[in-house]
Short mmCIF file of C-alpha atoms and ligand atoms in Angstrom, two decimals:
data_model
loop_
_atom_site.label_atom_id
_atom_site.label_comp_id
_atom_site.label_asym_id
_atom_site.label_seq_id
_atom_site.Cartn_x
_atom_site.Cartn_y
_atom_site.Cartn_z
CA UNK P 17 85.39 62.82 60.64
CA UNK P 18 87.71 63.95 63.02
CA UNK P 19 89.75 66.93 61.44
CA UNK P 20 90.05 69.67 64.40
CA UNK P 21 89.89 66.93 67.42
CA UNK P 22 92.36 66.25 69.81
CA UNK P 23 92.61 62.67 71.70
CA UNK P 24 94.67 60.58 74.14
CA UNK P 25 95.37 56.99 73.08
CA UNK P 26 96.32 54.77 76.27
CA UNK P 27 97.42 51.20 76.06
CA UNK P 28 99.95 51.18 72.64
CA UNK P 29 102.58 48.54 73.67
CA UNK P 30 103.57 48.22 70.08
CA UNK P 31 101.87 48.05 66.43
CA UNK P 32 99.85 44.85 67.07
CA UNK P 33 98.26 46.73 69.85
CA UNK P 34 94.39 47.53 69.31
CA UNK P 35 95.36 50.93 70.89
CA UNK P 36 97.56 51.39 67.68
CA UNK P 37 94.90 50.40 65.62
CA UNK P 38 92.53 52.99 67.06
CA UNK P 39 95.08 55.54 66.85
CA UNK P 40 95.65 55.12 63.09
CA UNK P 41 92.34 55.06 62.01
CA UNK P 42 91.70 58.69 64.34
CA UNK P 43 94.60 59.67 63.34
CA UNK P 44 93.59 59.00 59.16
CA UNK P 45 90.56 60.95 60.11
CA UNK P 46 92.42 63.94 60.66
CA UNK P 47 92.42 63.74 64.74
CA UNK P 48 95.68 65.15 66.80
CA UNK P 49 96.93 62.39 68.99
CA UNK P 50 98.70 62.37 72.31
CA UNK P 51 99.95 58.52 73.30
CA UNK P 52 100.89 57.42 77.01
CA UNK P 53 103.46 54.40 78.06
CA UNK P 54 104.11 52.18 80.84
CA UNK P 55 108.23 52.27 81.46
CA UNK P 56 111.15 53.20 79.34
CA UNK P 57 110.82 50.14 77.46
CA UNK P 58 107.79 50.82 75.78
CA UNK P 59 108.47 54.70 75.58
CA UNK P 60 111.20 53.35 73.33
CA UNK P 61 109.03 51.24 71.37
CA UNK P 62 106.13 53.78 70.70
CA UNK P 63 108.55 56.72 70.56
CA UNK P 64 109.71 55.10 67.31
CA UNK P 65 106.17 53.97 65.93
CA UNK P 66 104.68 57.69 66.53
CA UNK P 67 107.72 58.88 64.94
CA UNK P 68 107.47 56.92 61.69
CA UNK P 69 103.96 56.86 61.85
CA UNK P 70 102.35 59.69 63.44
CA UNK P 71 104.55 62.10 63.87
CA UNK P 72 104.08 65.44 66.21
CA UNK P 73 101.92 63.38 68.43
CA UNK P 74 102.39 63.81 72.24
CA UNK P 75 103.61 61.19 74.21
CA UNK P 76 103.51 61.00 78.34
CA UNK P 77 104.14 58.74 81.27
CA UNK P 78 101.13 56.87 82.99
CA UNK P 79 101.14 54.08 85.23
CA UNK P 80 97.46 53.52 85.39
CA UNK P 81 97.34 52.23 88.72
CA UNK P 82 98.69 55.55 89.71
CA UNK P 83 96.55 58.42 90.58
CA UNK P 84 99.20 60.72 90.67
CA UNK P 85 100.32 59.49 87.00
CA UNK P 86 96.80 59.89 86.00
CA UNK P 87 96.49 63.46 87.04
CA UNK P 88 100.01 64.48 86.12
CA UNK P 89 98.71 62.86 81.97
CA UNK P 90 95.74 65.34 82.03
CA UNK P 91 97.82 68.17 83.67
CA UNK P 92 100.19 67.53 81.24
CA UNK P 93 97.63 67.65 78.24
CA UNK P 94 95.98 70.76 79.55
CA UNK P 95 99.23 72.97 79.41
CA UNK P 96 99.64 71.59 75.72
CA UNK P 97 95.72 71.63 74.51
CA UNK P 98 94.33 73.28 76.92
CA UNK P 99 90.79 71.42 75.96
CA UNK P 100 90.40 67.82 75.23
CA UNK P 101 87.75 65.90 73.06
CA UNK P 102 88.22 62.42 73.39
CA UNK P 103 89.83 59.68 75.29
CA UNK P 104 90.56 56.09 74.50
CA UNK P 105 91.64 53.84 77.04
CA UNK P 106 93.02 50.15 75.66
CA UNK P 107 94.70 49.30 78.96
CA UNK P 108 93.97 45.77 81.11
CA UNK P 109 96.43 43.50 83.71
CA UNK P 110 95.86 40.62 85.49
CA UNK P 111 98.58 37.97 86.39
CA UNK P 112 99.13 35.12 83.49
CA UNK P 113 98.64 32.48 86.80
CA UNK P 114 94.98 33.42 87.22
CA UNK P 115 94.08 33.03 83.70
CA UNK P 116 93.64 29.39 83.20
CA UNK P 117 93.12 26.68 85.91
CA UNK P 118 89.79 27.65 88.24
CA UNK P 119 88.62 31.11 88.92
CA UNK P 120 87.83 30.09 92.19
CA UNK P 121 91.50 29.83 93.24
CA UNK P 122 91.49 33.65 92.36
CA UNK P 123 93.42 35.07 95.49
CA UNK P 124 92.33 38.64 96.78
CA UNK P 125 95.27 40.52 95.92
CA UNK P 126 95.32 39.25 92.47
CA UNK P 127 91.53 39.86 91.83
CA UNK P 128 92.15 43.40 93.54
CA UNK P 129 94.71 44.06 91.08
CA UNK P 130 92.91 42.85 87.79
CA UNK P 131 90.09 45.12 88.93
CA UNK P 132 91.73 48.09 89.67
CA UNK P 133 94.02 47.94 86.54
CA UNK P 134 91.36 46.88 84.17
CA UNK P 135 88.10 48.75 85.26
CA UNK P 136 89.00 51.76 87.97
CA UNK P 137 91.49 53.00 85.93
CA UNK P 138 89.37 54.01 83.39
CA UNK P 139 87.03 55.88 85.70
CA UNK P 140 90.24 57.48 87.30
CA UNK P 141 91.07 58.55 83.76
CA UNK P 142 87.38 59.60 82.84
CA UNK P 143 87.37 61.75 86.00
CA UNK P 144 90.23 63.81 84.83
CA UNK P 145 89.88 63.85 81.21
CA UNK P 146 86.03 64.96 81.64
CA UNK P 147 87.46 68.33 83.27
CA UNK P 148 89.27 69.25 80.04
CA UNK P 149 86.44 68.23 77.39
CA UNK P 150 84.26 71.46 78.23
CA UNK P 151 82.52 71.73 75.32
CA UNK P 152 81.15 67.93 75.39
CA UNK P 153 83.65 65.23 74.57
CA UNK P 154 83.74 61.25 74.01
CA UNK P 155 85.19 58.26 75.85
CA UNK P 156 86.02 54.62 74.92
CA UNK P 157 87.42 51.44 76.37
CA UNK P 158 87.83 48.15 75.37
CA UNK P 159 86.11 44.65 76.62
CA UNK P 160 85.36 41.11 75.64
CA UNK P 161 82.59 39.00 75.26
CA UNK P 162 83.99 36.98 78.73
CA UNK P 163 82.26 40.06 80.42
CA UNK P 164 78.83 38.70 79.05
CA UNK P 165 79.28 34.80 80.05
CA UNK P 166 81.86 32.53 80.74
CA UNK P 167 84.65 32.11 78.84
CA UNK P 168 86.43 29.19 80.32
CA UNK P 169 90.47 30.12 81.33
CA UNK P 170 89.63 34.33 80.82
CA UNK P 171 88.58 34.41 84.73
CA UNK P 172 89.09 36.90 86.87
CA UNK P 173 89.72 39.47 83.48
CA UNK P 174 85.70 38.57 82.61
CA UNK P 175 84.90 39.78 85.80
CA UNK P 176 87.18 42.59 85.60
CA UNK P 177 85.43 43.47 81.93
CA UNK P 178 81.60 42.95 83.33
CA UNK P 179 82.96 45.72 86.00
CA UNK P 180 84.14 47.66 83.10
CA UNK P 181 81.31 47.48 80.85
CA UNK P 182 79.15 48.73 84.07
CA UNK P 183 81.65 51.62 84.70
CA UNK P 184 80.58 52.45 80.80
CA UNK P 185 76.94 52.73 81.75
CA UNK P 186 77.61 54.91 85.44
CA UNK P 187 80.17 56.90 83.80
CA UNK P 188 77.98 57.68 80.64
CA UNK P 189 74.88 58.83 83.56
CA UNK P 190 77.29 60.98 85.11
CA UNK P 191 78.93 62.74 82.40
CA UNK P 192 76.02 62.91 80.19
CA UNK P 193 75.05 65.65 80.84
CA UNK P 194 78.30 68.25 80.10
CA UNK P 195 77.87 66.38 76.57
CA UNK P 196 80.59 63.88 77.06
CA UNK P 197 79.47 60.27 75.95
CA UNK P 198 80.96 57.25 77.38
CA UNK P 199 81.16 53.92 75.52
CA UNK P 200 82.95 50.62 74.88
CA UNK P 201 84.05 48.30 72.02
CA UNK P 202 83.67 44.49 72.88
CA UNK P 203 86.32 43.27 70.38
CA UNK P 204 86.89 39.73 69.37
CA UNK P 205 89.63 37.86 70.08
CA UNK P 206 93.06 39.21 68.47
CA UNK P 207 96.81 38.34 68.41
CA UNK P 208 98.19 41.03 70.98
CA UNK P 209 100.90 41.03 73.20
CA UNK P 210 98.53 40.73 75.97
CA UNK P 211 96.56 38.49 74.12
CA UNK P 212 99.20 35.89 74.23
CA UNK P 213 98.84 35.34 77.92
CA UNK P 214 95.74 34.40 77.40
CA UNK P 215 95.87 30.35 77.43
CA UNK P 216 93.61 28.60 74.77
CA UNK P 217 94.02 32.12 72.50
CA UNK P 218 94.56 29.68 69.45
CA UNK P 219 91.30 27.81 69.85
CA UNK P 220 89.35 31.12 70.88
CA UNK P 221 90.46 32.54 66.84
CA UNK P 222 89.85 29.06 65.73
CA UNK P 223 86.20 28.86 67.44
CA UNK P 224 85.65 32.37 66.23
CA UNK P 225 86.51 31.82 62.35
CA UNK P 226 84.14 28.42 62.17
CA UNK P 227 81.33 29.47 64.41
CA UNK P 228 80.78 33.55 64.10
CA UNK P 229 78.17 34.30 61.30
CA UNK P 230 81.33 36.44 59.19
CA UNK P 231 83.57 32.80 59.63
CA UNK P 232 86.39 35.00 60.31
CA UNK P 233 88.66 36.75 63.17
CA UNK P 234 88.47 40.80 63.07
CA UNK P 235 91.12 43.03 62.98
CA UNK P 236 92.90 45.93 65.28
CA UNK P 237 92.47 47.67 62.01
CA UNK P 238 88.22 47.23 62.48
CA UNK P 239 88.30 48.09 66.27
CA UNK P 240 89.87 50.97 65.47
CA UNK P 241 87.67 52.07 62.43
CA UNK P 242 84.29 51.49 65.04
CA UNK P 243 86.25 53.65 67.62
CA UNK P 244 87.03 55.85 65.60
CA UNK P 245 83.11 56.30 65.05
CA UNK P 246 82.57 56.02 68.32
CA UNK P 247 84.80 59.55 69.05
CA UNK P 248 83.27 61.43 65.96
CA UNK P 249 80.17 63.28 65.84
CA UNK P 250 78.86 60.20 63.64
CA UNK P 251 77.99 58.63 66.85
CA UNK P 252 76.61 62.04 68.66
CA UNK P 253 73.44 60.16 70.09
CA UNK P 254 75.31 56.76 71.37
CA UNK P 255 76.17 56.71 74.92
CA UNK P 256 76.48 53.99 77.43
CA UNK P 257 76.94 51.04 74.89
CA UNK P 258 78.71 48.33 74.57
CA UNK P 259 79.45 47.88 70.80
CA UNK P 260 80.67 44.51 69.62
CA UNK P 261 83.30 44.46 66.89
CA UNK P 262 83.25 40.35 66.56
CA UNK P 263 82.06 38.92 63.39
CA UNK P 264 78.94 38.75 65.03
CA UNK P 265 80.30 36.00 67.47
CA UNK P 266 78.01 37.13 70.34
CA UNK P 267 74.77 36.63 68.79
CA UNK P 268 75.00 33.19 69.13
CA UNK P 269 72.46 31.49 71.31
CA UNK P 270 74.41 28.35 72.44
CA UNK P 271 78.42 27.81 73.32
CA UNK P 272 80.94 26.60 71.03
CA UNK P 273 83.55 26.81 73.39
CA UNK P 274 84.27 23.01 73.62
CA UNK P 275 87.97 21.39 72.90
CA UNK P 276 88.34 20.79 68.99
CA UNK P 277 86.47 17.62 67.63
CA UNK P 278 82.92 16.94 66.57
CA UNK P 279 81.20 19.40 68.97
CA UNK P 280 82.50 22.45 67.45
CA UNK P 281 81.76 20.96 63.85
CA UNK P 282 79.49 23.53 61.82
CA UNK P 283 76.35 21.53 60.09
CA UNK P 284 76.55 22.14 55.99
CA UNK P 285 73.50 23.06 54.29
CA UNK P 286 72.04 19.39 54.66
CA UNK P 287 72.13 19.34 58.92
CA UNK P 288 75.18 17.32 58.58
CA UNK P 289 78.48 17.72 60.85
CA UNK P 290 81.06 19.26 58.51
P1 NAD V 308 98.31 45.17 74.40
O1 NAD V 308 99.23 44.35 75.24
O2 NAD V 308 98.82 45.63 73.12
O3 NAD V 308 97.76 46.42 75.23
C1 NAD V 308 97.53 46.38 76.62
C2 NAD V 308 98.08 47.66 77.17
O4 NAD V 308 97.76 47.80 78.57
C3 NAD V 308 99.62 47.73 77.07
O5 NAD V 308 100.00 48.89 76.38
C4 NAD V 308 100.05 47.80 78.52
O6 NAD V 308 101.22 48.55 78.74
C5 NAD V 308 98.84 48.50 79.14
N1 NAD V 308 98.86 48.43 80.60
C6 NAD V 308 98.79 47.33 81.40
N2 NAD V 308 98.91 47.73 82.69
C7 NAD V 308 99.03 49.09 82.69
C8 NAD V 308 99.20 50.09 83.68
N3 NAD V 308 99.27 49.77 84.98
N4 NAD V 308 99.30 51.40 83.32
C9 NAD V 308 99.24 51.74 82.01
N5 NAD V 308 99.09 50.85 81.00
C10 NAD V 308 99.00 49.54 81.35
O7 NAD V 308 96.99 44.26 74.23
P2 NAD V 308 95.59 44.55 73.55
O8 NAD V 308 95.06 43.20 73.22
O9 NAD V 308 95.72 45.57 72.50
O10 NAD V 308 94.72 45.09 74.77
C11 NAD V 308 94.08 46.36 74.76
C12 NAD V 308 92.70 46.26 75.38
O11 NAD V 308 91.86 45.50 74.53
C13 NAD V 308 92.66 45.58 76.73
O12 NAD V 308 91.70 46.22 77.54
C14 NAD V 308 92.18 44.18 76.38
O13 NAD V 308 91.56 43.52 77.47
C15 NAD V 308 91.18 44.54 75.31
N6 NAD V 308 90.77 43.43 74.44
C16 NAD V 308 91.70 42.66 73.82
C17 NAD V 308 91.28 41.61 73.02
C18 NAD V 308 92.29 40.72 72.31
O14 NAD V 308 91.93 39.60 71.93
N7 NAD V 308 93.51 41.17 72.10
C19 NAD V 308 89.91 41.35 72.84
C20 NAD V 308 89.00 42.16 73.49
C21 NAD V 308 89.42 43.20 74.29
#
């Protein structure tokens, strides 16, 4: 599916990461990987995975927040590949303090920050990546369903996501055009290092496994297969989308969000409370 391709992967912090997940399943379709990391402690960690794992992949510094890093990635990539054909970006920040408690305490600096890490970055990133892919290329990032409605305690990162999921649709107007498509995964919730920051994570993978019509959490493993898609020529007619990879969690018409007790009880066959 992807034999001849070449991609960047940003956003492995280590194997649990959905970044990592992506990569493998490109990477089992035959794609040629570069990776980026944020300090020398996780240059350490993915060093090792890529090695073990994927090895004569490219690996480069990129602070995200950084234009300069940004620009010094693609430079980087164009004196190695000269061309590019797809990006995936797996990369989001906000401070653990504004997730939980009420999103109107949000102060400016920390919304600023969750924005700018979490949504401009990846139109930083599709700026400069677009100017490699020049025969048509494909871009991907990653959101959640708290860009859609509220997700009680996810906050100012739903906001950042609903920024991000309208970045998809701009960027994918823009770029259209020179053939590059731009898209997004909404993935269900998933043990990650970042993940864990996330307060109420437990009950979000309980909620998910008794209310989504699969009854079960999804994988890095199945984010990765659908990105994986979504950077092939399977997907040569999707653009601007937002594809959810959730058990089918979204579809729901009501919220199951409550604490655990009676109101998240599914009714068996009969209408009764189970
Ligand atoms: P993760 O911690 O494995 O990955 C997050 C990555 O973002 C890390 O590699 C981290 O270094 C990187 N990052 C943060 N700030 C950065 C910066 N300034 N510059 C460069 N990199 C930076 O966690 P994950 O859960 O795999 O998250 C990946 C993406 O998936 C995020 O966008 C996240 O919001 C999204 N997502 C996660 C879940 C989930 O439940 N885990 C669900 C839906 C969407």
């Amino acid at each position: 599916m992807l034999s001849g391709k070449r991609g960047v992967v940003l956003g492995v912090a280590n194997e649990r990461s959905i970044a990592w997940g992506c990569a493998k399943a490109c990477a089992e379709h035959g794609a040629c990987l570069a990776f980026t990391y944020l300090g020398d402690a996780q240059k350490k960690r993915v060093s090792r995975l890529i090695e073990s794992e994927l090895p004569g992949s490219l690996l480069f510094p990129c602070d995200v927040a950084r234009d300069e890093d940004i620009i010094s990635l693609f430079s980087s990539i164009a004196d190695a590949w000269g061309t590019l054909d797809f990006v995936i970006h797996s990369v989001a920040f906000a401070h653990r303090e504004d997730l939980g408690g009420a999103f109107v305490k949000t102060p400016r600096s920390n919304f600023l920050l969750a924005l700018d890490i979490s949504a401009y970055s990846f139109v930083a990133v599709a700026r400069e990546a677009s100017r490699l892919m020049t025969q048509g290329g494909a871009i991907v990032t990653m959101s959640y369903f708290g860009a859609e409605k509220v997700v009680p305690r996810y906050n100012v990162m739903g906001v950042a996501k609903a920024a991000l999921e309208a970045c998809v649709r701009y960027l994918a107007y823009d770029l259209g055009p020179a053939g590059i498509r731009v898209n997004c995964v909404s993935a269900g919730p998933i043990r990650t290092l970042s993940s864990s920051a996330i307060p109420g994570m437990k009950h979000m993978l309980d909620i998910v496994e008794k209310w989504a019509p699969l009854q079960r959490n999804v994988t890095q493993e199945e984010v990765g297969r659908t990105t994986a898609f979504l950077v092939s020529d399977l997907s040569a007619g999707i653009t601007g989308e937002v594809i959810h990879v959730d058990s089918g969690y979204n579809i729901l018409g009501f919220t199951a969000l409550g604490e655990e007790g009676k109101e998240n009880a599914r009714p068996d066959e009969n209408g009764a409370a189970s």
